[in-house]
XYZ file of C-alpha atoms in Angstrom:
729
model
C -83.421 -103.480 -22.522
C -83.841 -107.230 -21.995
C -80.930 -109.431 -22.316
C -81.102 -111.731 -25.246
C -79.543 -115.036 -25.924
C -79.215 -115.456 -29.783
C -80.564 -118.842 -31.133
C -77.879 -121.151 -32.345
C -77.340 -121.283 -36.124
C -78.729 -124.417 -37.568
C -75.966 -126.534 -39.010
C -76.357 -127.178 -42.809
C -75.746 -130.896 -42.392
C -78.417 -131.085 -39.607
C -80.879 -129.185 -41.825
C -80.153 -131.542 -44.756
C -80.592 -134.665 -42.740
C -83.756 -133.556 -41.106
C -85.339 -131.818 -44.131
C -84.064 -133.292 -47.405
C -85.471 -130.629 -49.882
C -86.710 -127.093 -49.710
C -87.003 -124.663 -52.537
C -85.037 -121.396 -51.981
C -88.390 -119.304 -51.896
C -89.541 -121.117 -48.965
C -86.358 -122.345 -47.298
C -87.264 -120.508 -44.158
C -89.793 -123.300 -43.288
C -86.573 -124.978 -41.627
C -86.085 -121.780 -39.439
C -89.774 -121.805 -38.452
C -89.535 -125.704 -37.620
C -86.491 -125.125 -35.652
C -88.236 -122.837 -33.144
C -91.057 -124.431 -31.138
C -92.741 -120.919 -31.399
C -94.513 -122.497 -34.294
C -96.450 -124.761 -31.970
C -98.405 -121.992 -30.446
C -98.647 -119.596 -33.535
C -101.987 -120.420 -35.482
C -100.575 -119.041 -38.704
C -97.387 -121.139 -38.522
C -99.386 -124.257 -37.856
C -101.714 -123.490 -40.737
C -98.610 -122.934 -42.923
C -97.442 -126.554 -42.291
C -100.834 -127.937 -42.520
C -101.365 -126.366 -45.963
C -98.523 -128.332 -47.256
C -100.185 -131.697 -46.799
C -103.055 -131.800 -44.440
C -103.433 -135.582 -44.085
C -99.688 -135.984 -43.546
C -99.791 -133.139 -40.890
C -102.370 -135.013 -38.810
C -100.626 -138.484 -39.273
C -97.268 -137.025 -38.143
C -99.085 -135.523 -34.868
C -98.235 -132.090 -36.019
C -94.430 -132.563 -36.315
C -93.160 -130.282 -38.973
C -89.857 -132.172 -39.315
C -91.730 -135.408 -39.913
C -93.988 -133.641 -42.453
C -91.052 -131.947 -44.315
C -89.161 -135.301 -44.465
C -92.092 -137.392 -45.573
C -93.910 -134.910 -48.127
C -93.754 -135.638 -51.794
C -91.128 -133.179 -53.195
C -93.493 -132.228 -55.994
C -96.030 -130.967 -53.443
C -93.258 -128.770 -51.706
C -92.246 -127.435 -55.038
C -95.820 -126.386 -55.995
C -96.237 -124.528 -52.647
C -93.231 -122.441 -53.613
C -95.188 -120.986 -56.370
C -98.664 -120.938 -54.691
C -99.481 -117.227 -54.153
C -101.793 -117.758 -51.201
C -99.237 -120.080 -49.487
C -96.409 -117.587 -50.074
C -98.379 -114.687 -48.483
C -99.027 -116.809 -45.368
C -95.375 -117.839 -45.463
C -94.117 -114.247 -45.777
C -96.344 -113.279 -42.855
C -95.157 -116.073 -40.556
C -91.686 -115.284 -41.367
C -92.144 -111.655 -40.473
C -93.960 -112.544 -37.330
C -91.171 -114.919 -36.107
C -88.598 -112.209 -36.652
C -90.729 -109.692 -34.671
C -91.202 -112.297 -31.863
C -87.439 -112.819 -31.490
C -86.323 -109.293 -31.830
C -88.778 -106.926 -30.434
C -87.811 -104.855 -27.467
C -91.202 -103.566 -26.802
C -92.377 -106.522 -24.467
C -94.406 -106.531 -21.242
C -91.222 -107.199 -19.348
C -89.367 -104.035 -20.802
C -92.305 -102.055 -20.126
C -92.500 -103.152 -16.507
C -89.065 -103.895 -15.596
C -87.010 -102.243 -18.267
C -83.816 -101.996 -16.131
C -83.643 -105.490 -14.860
C -83.099 -107.583 -17.950
C -79.197 -107.622 -18.275
C -79.044 -110.939 -16.356
C -81.743 -113.677 -17.271
C -83.642 -116.040 -14.978
C -82.089 -119.524 -15.067
C -85.074 -122.002 -14.806
C -84.137 -125.445 -13.806
C -86.577 -128.324 -14.202
C -86.105 -132.040 -14.486
C -88.640 -132.376 -17.449
C -90.227 -129.934 -20.032
C -93.433 -130.724 -21.919
C -93.358 -128.449 -24.835
C -94.735 -130.547 -27.618
C -95.323 -134.173 -28.233
C -92.619 -134.281 -30.783
C -90.035 -133.830 -27.972
C -91.165 -136.476 -25.476
C -88.870 -135.594 -22.417
C -91.896 -135.075 -20.088
C -94.165 -137.567 -17.931
C -97.130 -135.109 -16.984
C -98.206 -132.191 -15.135
C -94.749 -130.866 -13.914
C -93.279 -130.886 -17.192
C -96.226 -129.532 -19.200
C -96.327 -126.589 -16.602
C -92.780 -125.919 -17.096
C -93.252 -125.772 -20.878
C -96.403 -123.379 -20.499
C -94.074 -121.309 -18.179
C -91.514 -121.079 -20.940
C -93.878 -120.244 -23.590
C -95.441 -117.440 -21.644
C -92.048 -116.074 -20.593
C -91.247 -115.849 -24.375
C -94.568 -114.074 -25.106
C -93.874 -111.596 -22.112
C -90.159 -111.055 -23.069
C -89.237 -112.307 -19.513
C -85.347 -112.813 -19.963
C -85.280 -116.550 -19.189
C -83.053 -119.512 -20.034
C -83.857 -122.895 -19.130
C -81.925 -126.021 -18.002
C -83.064 -129.709 -18.191
C -81.961 -133.264 -19.083
C -82.087 -134.890 -22.352
C -83.945 -138.221 -22.059
C -83.043 -139.983 -25.288
C -85.575 -142.767 -24.501
C -88.166 -140.252 -23.184
C -90.615 -141.343 -20.615
C -92.191 -144.640 -21.743
C -94.697 -145.936 -24.250
C -97.698 -147.378 -22.592
C -99.441 -150.616 -23.554
C -102.316 -152.245 -21.480
C -102.247 -155.827 -21.444
C -105.535 -158.118 -21.716
C -105.542 -158.453 -18.100
C -105.336 -154.599 -17.693
C -101.849 -154.248 -16.285
C -99.726 -151.478 -17.731
C -96.583 -152.464 -19.620
C -93.769 -149.928 -19.891
C -91.386 -149.832 -23.009
C -88.789 -147.353 -24.108
C -90.052 -144.443 -26.123
C -87.104 -143.749 -28.462
C -87.219 -140.804 -30.797
C -85.009 -139.638 -33.576
C -83.232 -136.374 -32.794
C -83.390 -135.392 -36.392
C -87.181 -134.993 -36.005
C -86.680 -132.350 -33.232
C -85.308 -128.779 -33.055
C -82.442 -129.987 -30.872
C -79.025 -128.782 -31.916
C -75.709 -129.847 -30.274
C -73.647 -126.995 -28.536
C -69.908 -127.402 -28.907
C -67.408 -126.234 -26.316
C -65.479 -123.123 -26.852
C -62.615 -124.996 -28.367
C -65.041 -127.290 -30.465
C -65.021 -130.167 -27.906
C -68.301 -132.077 -27.613
C -68.824 -131.327 -24.019
C -69.365 -128.064 -21.970
C -68.908 -129.341 -18.482
C -67.384 -132.124 -16.337
C -69.119 -133.250 -13.139
C -67.606 -135.750 -10.789
C -69.949 -138.274 -9.334
C -69.110 -141.513 -7.406
C -65.483 -140.837 -7.861
C -65.523 -140.662 -11.723
C -65.641 -137.516 -13.922
C -68.632 -137.418 -16.217
C -68.529 -135.217 -19.295
C -71.589 -133.423 -20.049
C -72.669 -132.079 -23.490
C -75.581 -129.924 -24.300
C -78.495 -129.774 -26.794
C -80.202 -126.490 -27.345
C -83.680 -125.711 -28.533
C -85.487 -122.296 -28.894
C -88.951 -121.778 -27.539
C -89.718 -118.535 -28.994
C -87.237 -116.322 -27.286
C -86.247 -118.740 -24.711
C -83.398 -121.351 -25.061
C -83.614 -124.482 -23.494
C -80.400 -126.468 -22.603
C -80.623 -130.065 -22.102
C -77.822 -131.907 -20.591
C -76.618 -135.285 -22.056
C -73.973 -137.808 -20.954
C -73.847 -140.094 -23.800
C -70.332 -139.520 -25.080
C -67.534 -141.956 -25.751
C -65.325 -139.919 -23.265
C -67.564 -141.245 -20.379
C -67.497 -144.877 -18.897
C -70.015 -147.111 -20.311
C -72.134 -147.062 -17.094
C -72.297 -143.304 -17.136
C -73.329 -142.889 -20.942
C -76.912 -143.891 -20.126
C -77.371 -141.903 -16.907
C -79.837 -139.609 -18.523
C -81.431 -141.769 -21.181
C -84.633 -142.346 -19.321
C -86.994 -140.184 -17.422
C -87.667 -141.081 -13.786
C -86.316 -144.616 -14.383
C -84.262 -146.954 -12.210
C -83.886 -146.685 -8.426
C -82.949 -143.981 -6.159
C -79.131 -144.134 -6.964
C -79.717 -143.340 -10.639
C -82.230 -140.656 -9.894
C -79.690 -139.136 -7.345
C -77.072 -139.084 -9.987
C -79.472 -137.468 -12.529
C -80.364 -134.618 -10.019
C -76.735 -134.087 -9.195
C -75.708 -133.705 -12.882
C -78.839 -131.524 -13.446
C -77.922 -129.108 -10.467
C -74.095 -129.138 -10.725
C -73.712 -129.693 -14.314
C -76.581 -127.043 -15.092
C -74.600 -124.384 -13.327
C -71.275 -125.153 -15.026
C -72.851 -125.318 -18.434
C -74.277 -121.714 -17.903
C -70.809 -120.670 -16.871
C -69.189 -122.131 -19.977
C -71.754 -120.441 -22.157
C -70.955 -117.099 -20.530
C -74.511 -116.754 -19.201
C -74.760 -114.993 -16.094
C -78.291 -115.379 -14.509
C -79.562 -112.731 -11.961
C -82.367 -115.056 -10.507
C -82.286 -118.977 -10.265
C -85.531 -120.608 -10.306
C -85.714 -124.182 -9.193
C -89.018 -125.785 -10.329
C -89.299 -128.712 -7.877
C -86.692 -130.216 -5.497
C -85.134 -132.187 -8.229
C -82.837 -128.988 -8.922
C -81.711 -128.197 -5.309
C -78.138 -129.333 -6.154
C -77.995 -126.244 -8.145
C -77.987 -124.108 -4.938
C -75.241 -126.124 -3.423
C -73.010 -125.712 -6.462
C -73.491 -121.959 -6.334
C -72.559 -121.842 -2.594
C -69.383 -123.733 -3.425
C -68.498 -121.471 -6.205
C -68.750 -118.454 -3.798
C -66.549 -120.069 -1.068
C -63.913 -120.983 -3.595
C -63.810 -117.252 -4.551
C -63.100 -116.283 -1.039
C -66.729 -115.574 0.322
C -67.362 -117.222 3.932
C -70.127 -119.915 4.183
C -72.629 -117.778 5.867
C -72.328 -114.945 3.432
C -72.386 -117.383 0.489
C -75.610 -118.966 1.710
C -77.020 -115.425 2.130
C -76.158 -114.558 -1.422
C -77.598 -117.521 -2.929
C -80.752 -117.431 -1.120
C -81.409 -113.752 -2.078
C -81.352 -114.714 -5.705
C -83.151 -118.104 -5.767
C -86.750 -118.962 -6.274
C -88.022 -122.416 -5.280
C -91.421 -123.869 -6.392
C -92.555 -126.963 -4.679
C -95.494 -128.880 -6.436
C -96.533 -131.619 -4.265
C -98.425 -131.937 -0.896
C -97.716 -135.610 -0.815
C -94.903 -136.451 1.483
C -93.895 -139.376 -0.695
C -93.604 -137.017 -3.644
C -90.509 -135.161 -2.182
C -87.226 -136.763 -3.202
C -84.865 -137.946 -0.547
C -81.813 -140.060 -0.753
C -79.860 -141.935 1.809
C -77.039 -139.796 3.245
C -74.224 -142.342 2.733
C -75.246 -142.595 -0.999
C -75.318 -138.713 -1.189
C -71.845 -138.481 0.342
C -70.460 -141.081 -2.189
C -72.049 -139.304 -5.046
C -70.860 -135.923 -4.139
C -67.379 -136.656 -2.994
C -65.294 -135.462 -0.139
C -63.844 -132.611 -2.193
C -67.093 -130.890 -2.417
C -67.717 -130.485 1.388
C -63.908 -129.665 1.951
C -63.960 -126.953 -0.585
C -66.967 -125.472 1.292
C -65.130 -125.523 4.597
C -67.625 -128.156 6.096
C -67.521 -131.632 7.573
C -69.242 -134.282 6.084
C -71.907 -134.044 8.793
C -72.329 -130.409 8.351
C -72.552 -130.804 4.579
C -75.359 -133.459 4.969
C -77.334 -131.272 7.398
C -78.256 -128.978 4.525
C -80.490 -131.713 3.450
C -81.724 -132.785 6.908
C -85.506 -133.043 7.591
C -86.966 -134.036 11.056
C -89.310 -136.492 9.390
C -86.727 -138.099 7.316
C -83.831 -139.250 9.510
C -80.828 -140.594 7.593
C -82.054 -139.102 4.466
C -80.814 -135.994 2.274
C -84.158 -134.288 1.691
C -84.175 -132.345 -1.540
C -87.237 -130.054 -0.582
C -85.664 -129.211 2.790
C -82.403 -128.409 1.058
C -84.137 -126.037 -1.600
C -86.077 -124.285 1.332
C -82.784 -123.693 3.246
C -81.077 -122.222 0.138
C -83.908 -120.179 -1.265
C -85.367 -116.947 -0.025
C -88.451 -117.045 -2.423
C -90.474 -120.199 -1.791
C -93.929 -120.765 -3.224
C -96.793 -123.473 -3.732
C -98.709 -123.642 -6.720
C -102.234 -122.778 -5.601
C -103.629 -120.814 -2.699
C -104.659 -124.113 -1.042
C -101.300 -125.740 -1.683
C -99.535 -122.864 -0.275
C -101.431 -123.445 2.928
C -100.842 -127.068 2.870
C -96.945 -126.526 2.149
C -96.781 -123.977 5.199
C -98.380 -126.735 7.514
C -96.153 -129.458 5.930
C -92.938 -127.507 6.417
C -93.698 -126.059 9.841
C -91.266 -128.437 11.504
C -88.392 -126.795 9.444
C -89.124 -123.630 11.360
C -89.533 -124.956 15.025
C -91.337 -122.628 17.337
C -93.016 -120.553 14.361
C -96.827 -120.898 13.973
C -97.435 -122.604 10.629
C -99.297 -119.689 9.448
C -96.045 -117.694 9.545
C -93.957 -120.185 7.622
C -92.373 -118.202 4.771
C -93.934 -120.060 1.902
C -96.174 -118.056 -0.544
C -98.181 -119.195 -3.561
C -98.518 -118.512 -7.279
C -101.462 -120.346 -8.623
C -100.521 -122.364 -11.723
C -101.969 -121.433 -15.095
C -101.937 -122.811 -18.670
C -100.749 -121.470 -22.015
C -103.733 -120.060 -23.775
C -102.283 -120.356 -27.237
C -101.203 -123.929 -26.754
C -104.407 -125.428 -25.214
C -107.435 -123.248 -26.570
C -108.959 -124.883 -29.590
C -108.726 -122.879 -33.017
C -112.297 -122.899 -33.774
C -113.042 -121.248 -30.365
C -110.431 -118.631 -30.982
C -112.140 -117.923 -34.220
C -115.459 -117.405 -32.259
C -113.733 -115.109 -29.816
C -112.311 -113.190 -32.745
C -115.708 -113.049 -34.301
C -117.464 -111.819 -31.303
C -114.665 -109.916 -29.274
C -112.680 -108.417 -32.130
C -109.727 -109.549 -34.142
C -107.363 -108.106 -31.614
C -108.914 -109.831 -28.540
C -105.567 -111.704 -27.940
C -103.691 -108.556 -27.387
C -106.203 -107.557 -24.621
C -106.219 -110.804 -22.448
C -104.945 -108.897 -19.337
C -108.125 -106.815 -19.464
C -110.874 -108.379 -17.068
C -113.714 -106.671 -19.100
C -112.608 -108.644 -22.237
C -113.455 -111.850 -20.345
C -116.708 -110.480 -19.097
C -117.720 -110.129 -22.709
C -117.579 -113.918 -23.174
C -120.876 -114.085 -21.123
C -122.454 -112.729 -24.246
C -121.111 -115.193 -26.650
C -124.270 -116.459 -28.826
C -125.420 -119.847 -27.296
C -125.960 -121.402 -30.659
C -122.319 -120.478 -32.049
C -120.581 -121.541 -29.055
C -122.481 -124.924 -28.994
C -121.722 -125.448 -32.688
C -118.001 -125.035 -32.028
C -118.126 -127.509 -29.036
C -120.164 -130.271 -31.128
C -117.606 -129.968 -33.937
C -114.697 -130.703 -31.299
C -116.554 -133.551 -29.972
C -116.857 -135.060 -33.278
C -113.094 -134.504 -34.062
C -112.308 -136.308 -30.851
C -114.640 -139.298 -31.693
C -113.209 -139.648 -35.146
C -109.501 -139.736 -33.492
C -110.636 -142.241 -30.934
C -112.092 -144.478 -33.565
C -109.097 -144.211 -36.096
C -106.524 -144.945 -33.390
C -108.441 -148.107 -32.340
C -108.586 -149.122 -35.883
C -104.947 -148.626 -36.305
C -104.149 -150.544 -33.187
C -106.429 -153.364 -34.226
C -104.868 -153.637 -37.775
C -101.362 -153.751 -36.257
C -102.568 -156.559 -33.968
C -101.924 -154.628 -30.902
C -105.659 -155.100 -29.824
C -108.131 -157.801 -29.741
C -111.694 -157.096 -30.560
C -112.811 -156.813 -26.978
C -110.082 -154.272 -26.359
C -111.119 -152.289 -29.349
C -114.489 -151.755 -27.824
C -112.729 -150.659 -24.688
C -110.654 -148.185 -26.802
C -113.798 -146.234 -27.389
C -115.127 -147.256 -30.869
C -118.797 -147.375 -29.450
C -118.632 -143.947 -28.071
C -121.367 -141.648 -29.440
C -120.547 -137.925 -30.010
C -124.201 -136.976 -29.034
C -123.888 -138.582 -25.697
C -122.801 -136.534 -22.501
C -119.091 -137.422 -22.322
C -117.084 -137.189 -19.172
C -113.346 -137.091 -19.324
C -110.728 -138.223 -16.765
C -107.106 -137.925 -17.986
C -104.156 -137.554 -15.542
C -101.410 -139.569 -13.853
C -102.852 -142.751 -12.377
C -101.849 -142.189 -8.688
C -103.856 -143.672 -5.932
C -104.849 -140.354 -4.423
C -106.326 -139.110 -7.769
C -108.826 -141.851 -7.231
C -109.865 -142.728 -10.917
C -111.693 -145.920 -9.601
C -114.040 -143.732 -7.255
C -116.395 -143.552 -10.334
C -116.982 -147.392 -9.892
C -117.847 -147.300 -6.125
C -121.601 -148.165 -6.948
C -121.544 -150.316 -9.945
C -125.508 -150.733 -10.136
C -125.971 -146.921 -9.771
C -123.266 -146.231 -12.314
C -124.616 -148.650 -14.878
C -128.181 -147.135 -14.719
C -126.674 -143.758 -15.358
C -124.286 -144.843 -18.319
C -126.976 -147.072 -20.077
C -130.130 -144.861 -19.692
C -131.594 -144.971 -23.278
C -132.913 -141.439 -23.039
C -130.062 -139.620 -21.232
C -126.981 -141.781 -21.700
C -123.430 -140.942 -20.189
C -120.039 -142.197 -21.309
C -116.680 -141.789 -19.641
C -113.319 -141.629 -21.236
C -110.102 -142.335 -19.211
C -106.501 -141.689 -20.196
C -103.269 -141.565 -18.379
C -100.189 -143.410 -17.208
C -99.179 -144.771 -13.787
C -95.427 -144.159 -12.719
C -93.358 -147.250 -13.792
C -92.567 -147.919 -10.095
C -96.049 -147.321 -8.723
C -97.760 -150.699 -8.555
C -100.671 -149.336 -6.438
C -101.382 -146.797 -9.309
C -101.076 -149.538 -11.897
C -103.708 -151.413 -9.804
C -106.076 -148.473 -9.996
C -105.610 -148.403 -13.848
C -106.197 -152.082 -14.138
C -109.429 -151.776 -12.177
C -110.465 -149.088 -14.433
C -109.540 -150.827 -17.721
C -111.471 -153.973 -16.332
C -114.799 -151.997 -16.753
C -113.955 -150.867 -20.385
C -114.613 -154.607 -21.200
C -117.645 -155.140 -19.204
C -120.737 -155.690 -21.462
C -122.921 -154.364 -18.685
C -121.695 -150.738 -19.426
C -122.467 -151.170 -23.215
C -119.115 -149.743 -24.448
C -119.805 -146.560 -22.527
C -116.347 -146.617 -20.547
C -113.296 -146.237 -22.659
C -109.507 -145.995 -21.805
C -107.050 -144.362 -24.382
C -103.608 -145.726 -24.080
C -100.347 -143.917 -24.318
C -101.656 -140.403 -23.058
C -99.282 -137.561 -24.295
C -99.788 -133.784 -25.194
C -101.498 -134.667 -28.510
C -104.262 -136.711 -27.047
C -104.526 -134.332 -24.107
C -105.349 -131.381 -26.583
C -108.180 -133.505 -28.063
C -109.500 -134.506 -24.774
C -109.595 -131.070 -23.100
C -111.300 -129.714 -26.097
C -113.607 -132.452 -26.976
C -115.411 -133.817 -23.827
C -118.349 -132.315 -22.195
C -117.313 -132.450 -18.498
C -113.845 -132.568 -16.972
C -113.780 -134.752 -13.791
C -111.095 -134.590 -11.085
C -111.635 -136.664 -7.904
C -108.482 -136.142 -5.830
C -108.448 -136.898 -2.018
C -108.479 -133.618 -0.188
C -105.816 -131.881 0.178
C -103.612 -133.879 -1.925
C -104.004 -132.089 -5.310
C -101.522 -129.180 -5.592
C -103.119 -127.633 -8.698
C -104.739 -129.790 -11.372
C -103.981 -127.781 -14.539
C -105.761 -130.126 -16.801
C -109.039 -128.686 -15.510
C -107.853 -125.203 -16.406
C -107.064 -126.424 -19.856
C -110.507 -127.846 -20.267
C -112.172 -124.585 -18.988
C -110.422 -122.684 -21.510
C -112.282 -124.537 -23.961
C -115.629 -124.190 -22.358
C -115.568 -127.630 -20.530
C -116.830 -127.235 -17.089
C -115.208 -129.161 -14.257
C -116.769 -131.525 -11.617
C -114.201 -131.953 -8.867
C -113.489 -131.947 -5.157
C -112.733 -128.642 -3.759
C -108.901 -129.070 -4.056
C -105.892 -127.431 -5.869
C -107.018 -124.676 -8.323
C -110.559 -125.716 -8.032
C -110.682 -124.507 -4.375
C -110.226 -120.951 -5.638
C -111.425 -121.266 -9.300
C -114.968 -122.689 -8.532
C -117.559 -119.956 -8.503
C -120.714 -121.819 -8.569
C -121.375 -120.969 -12.164
C -118.463 -122.617 -14.109
C -118.938 -126.233 -13.128
C -119.657 -128.411 -10.052
C -117.890 -128.915 -6.639
C -118.172 -132.002 -4.562
C -118.361 -130.634 -0.829
C -115.843 -131.925 1.468
C -116.697 -134.783 3.846
C -116.515 -134.147 7.538
C -113.435 -134.982 9.813
C -115.029 -138.135 11.139
C -116.481 -139.339 7.747
C -115.145 -141.791 5.095
C -114.001 -139.336 2.573
C -113.905 -141.955 -0.268
C -117.641 -143.115 0.581
C -118.977 -139.576 0.976
C -117.233 -138.131 -2.109
C -118.595 -141.130 -4.144
C -121.998 -140.464 -2.978
C -121.879 -136.808 -3.639
C -120.443 -137.476 -7.177
C -123.348 -139.748 -7.991
C -125.943 -137.313 -6.735
C -124.358 -134.379 -8.615
C -124.496 -136.423 -11.751
C -128.067 -137.455 -11.256
C -129.594 -134.316 -10.020
C -127.703 -131.528 -11.688
C -125.103 -132.517 -14.506
C -127.172 -134.968 -16.608
C -130.576 -133.086 -16.411
C -128.830 -129.774 -17.422
C -126.973 -131.444 -20.423
C -130.167 -132.924 -21.713
C -132.655 -130.101 -21.303
C -132.859 -128.625 -24.718
C -134.577 -125.644 -26.296
C -136.495 -125.648 -29.877
C -133.027 -125.532 -31.471
C -131.795 -128.755 -29.597
C -129.365 -126.439 -27.765
C -128.843 -126.889 -23.946
C -128.857 -123.213 -23.042
C -128.235 -123.800 -19.411
C -125.218 -125.998 -20.094
C -124.042 -123.356 -22.562
C -124.156 -120.893 -19.694
C -121.795 -123.055 -17.663
C -119.337 -123.232 -20.684
C -119.273 -119.431 -21.014
C -118.582 -119.005 -17.371
C -115.865 -121.644 -17.503
C -114.179 -119.706 -20.293
C -114.457 -116.426 -18.426
C -113.111 -117.678 -15.293
C -110.226 -119.673 -16.920
C -109.248 -116.831 -19.306
C -109.271 -114.051 -16.677
C -107.549 -115.910 -13.717
C -105.778 -119.098 -14.748
C -103.564 -118.534 -17.635
C -99.785 -119.118 -17.768
C -99.481 -115.470 -18.826
C -100.919 -114.293 -15.552
C -98.826 -117.058 -13.670
C -95.612 -115.687 -15.125
C -96.605 -112.170 -14.550
C -97.125 -113.047 -10.892
C -93.644 -114.645 -10.715
C -92.187 -111.409 -12.158
C -93.883 -109.203 -9.764
C -93.648 -111.187 -6.665
C -90.177 -113.140 -7.083
C -88.134 -112.452 -10.043
C -88.175 -108.607 -9.772
C -87.276 -108.683 -5.999
C -84.547 -111.201 -6.593
C -83.141 -109.162 -9.487
C -83.078 -106.215 -7.389
C -81.416 -108.224 -4.652
C -83.800 -106.957 -2.141
C -82.832 -107.716 1.498
C -85.028 -110.207 3.517
C -85.735 -110.687 7.159
C -86.946 -114.258 6.771
C -84.826 -116.835 8.546
C -83.872 -119.893 6.545
C -85.012 -123.408 8.089
C -83.096 -124.688 11.058
C -80.721 -127.465 10.269
């Protein structure tokens, strides 16, 4: 039987402030809104949409905003609407079943291992755009992990940080430079509930940092069966300079980031202890959470275990996932700052000298730094990258931590990322699959033969679904540009650059991701004359839609964004290049469902995974990409296009650009515009069918979490012995 953690009761006052009025017959709408399960359940979303469809879209699918703003008369009418009530009762029963069923995938496979949950630590979680505590791929991947863990019944509890001001709102100036502003949000419009201490105190843990005690309180929200605990220091008990420690995601300099990570790791462990949760496995999703392992070693030593044995015990039950093959992407902090942050008492309690403690984070290529990834690799037995290619790159990058061992033998495996099908696949496409594969197709997603049947989807029906999704995207782009113009946020030339001239009939390429230099968004513009000919061809035009944010501290990335933005205003391209501001999960859904081609141009081998391409593929959108990340194992010659790698002595940027243009000219554009008598691009739809088949059978978060359970969670829960030596200090 799986260990379950009951969801917190929703305080009546909190419900009343968030949702002013609900008739008794449908008061369970509050319970549905309080669990983010609704966000990936079609019937639950349909239930809220039926209350007021226009308001549902205007609130970007936030049920709290909907229920707060809807006309009370409309809510009252729904309480006596027979069709609405039948759907309401069905959703309530489905939610209860989701939360209470013991017949889960995990119970069937690992029924004796569920007494102690997996504690999943991550610096950000992308669960829904109404809870903006994520910046991009890492957070959205973590969110998909939690949703799939809930679907599978994996006993998991999550720890993160509560960023009151979120990531940042993006606004692009006339000159194309990104401006960053705080993205504050109202907690009352989220399912976050404060968790009181055992005696009613507002905090659950105290963490000392830089010589001061910092009181840590907790907000909890439910993601299906999975509770997420977010740590917060905004309490009157804390010094003024400590109250805003966790207010902003990835803000400030290294000192602030260090303190955030110290509180995540140490505070997260102490919060779980205060809640009486005893994890059997501890999963650090990226190096930000490595201090969690140090705190557990300290606990064991305080309980009388010697240092080596404490490290061995912690390693045996710890999973560490690294997400970046870019050396600069691994956090490290000056050793003096780490010593000041941690304080003498920590290493003394561990029976270590200052130097011995700091050696835990030593890295041969980062002298004078406390390296968070090296720390995690020393204190976790189970280490993995996030694609087959990334696993290879991580072994090569980390070989100096195991001197004398061939890089191929470095003990780092891989679990290729996946995306949550119910979150990312468009509802009209799901309807088509139900029509063609059977109404129960979603209960058979683990069967390879199910996905083989996708190759028999009727060309005409699949194309009709895709065209309808393209039209939705075009409409949303136009309406958003109109809103920004009316609010005087945009001038006329910028409105054109925001996509108002895009044509749903035109071949549309989508490029949406973080604007980092290695992702090379500006490679598209390497040959302007050639690109212009392609975009403005009157018989076979092409248009490109860009979206994404550069990290606030990444000026080179902002420079790439500025160069791309410049071309959205160039009349030579006739309005066929657009940049959509303030990229978030809501916009991401529209893009991965509504473009024709998903473009990814990372400089090989710097892309760890690239999950946005998986999301597009689930919706039948073929990818055009360099052979990096997931595409190195996902490309099969039928589901998209691959840019062959440049030779070792060649200029990779020049070669990749040339091959990108040639693929467009010789294959992509001709295939899209070759139509049959019904005006259907049959060859293109073949690519779409293969894209869905490959993504659905191999690149879902369900498969990913199953892999974690098989390869890491179950062995760690069993406490299986290891012969792998930790990295040398």
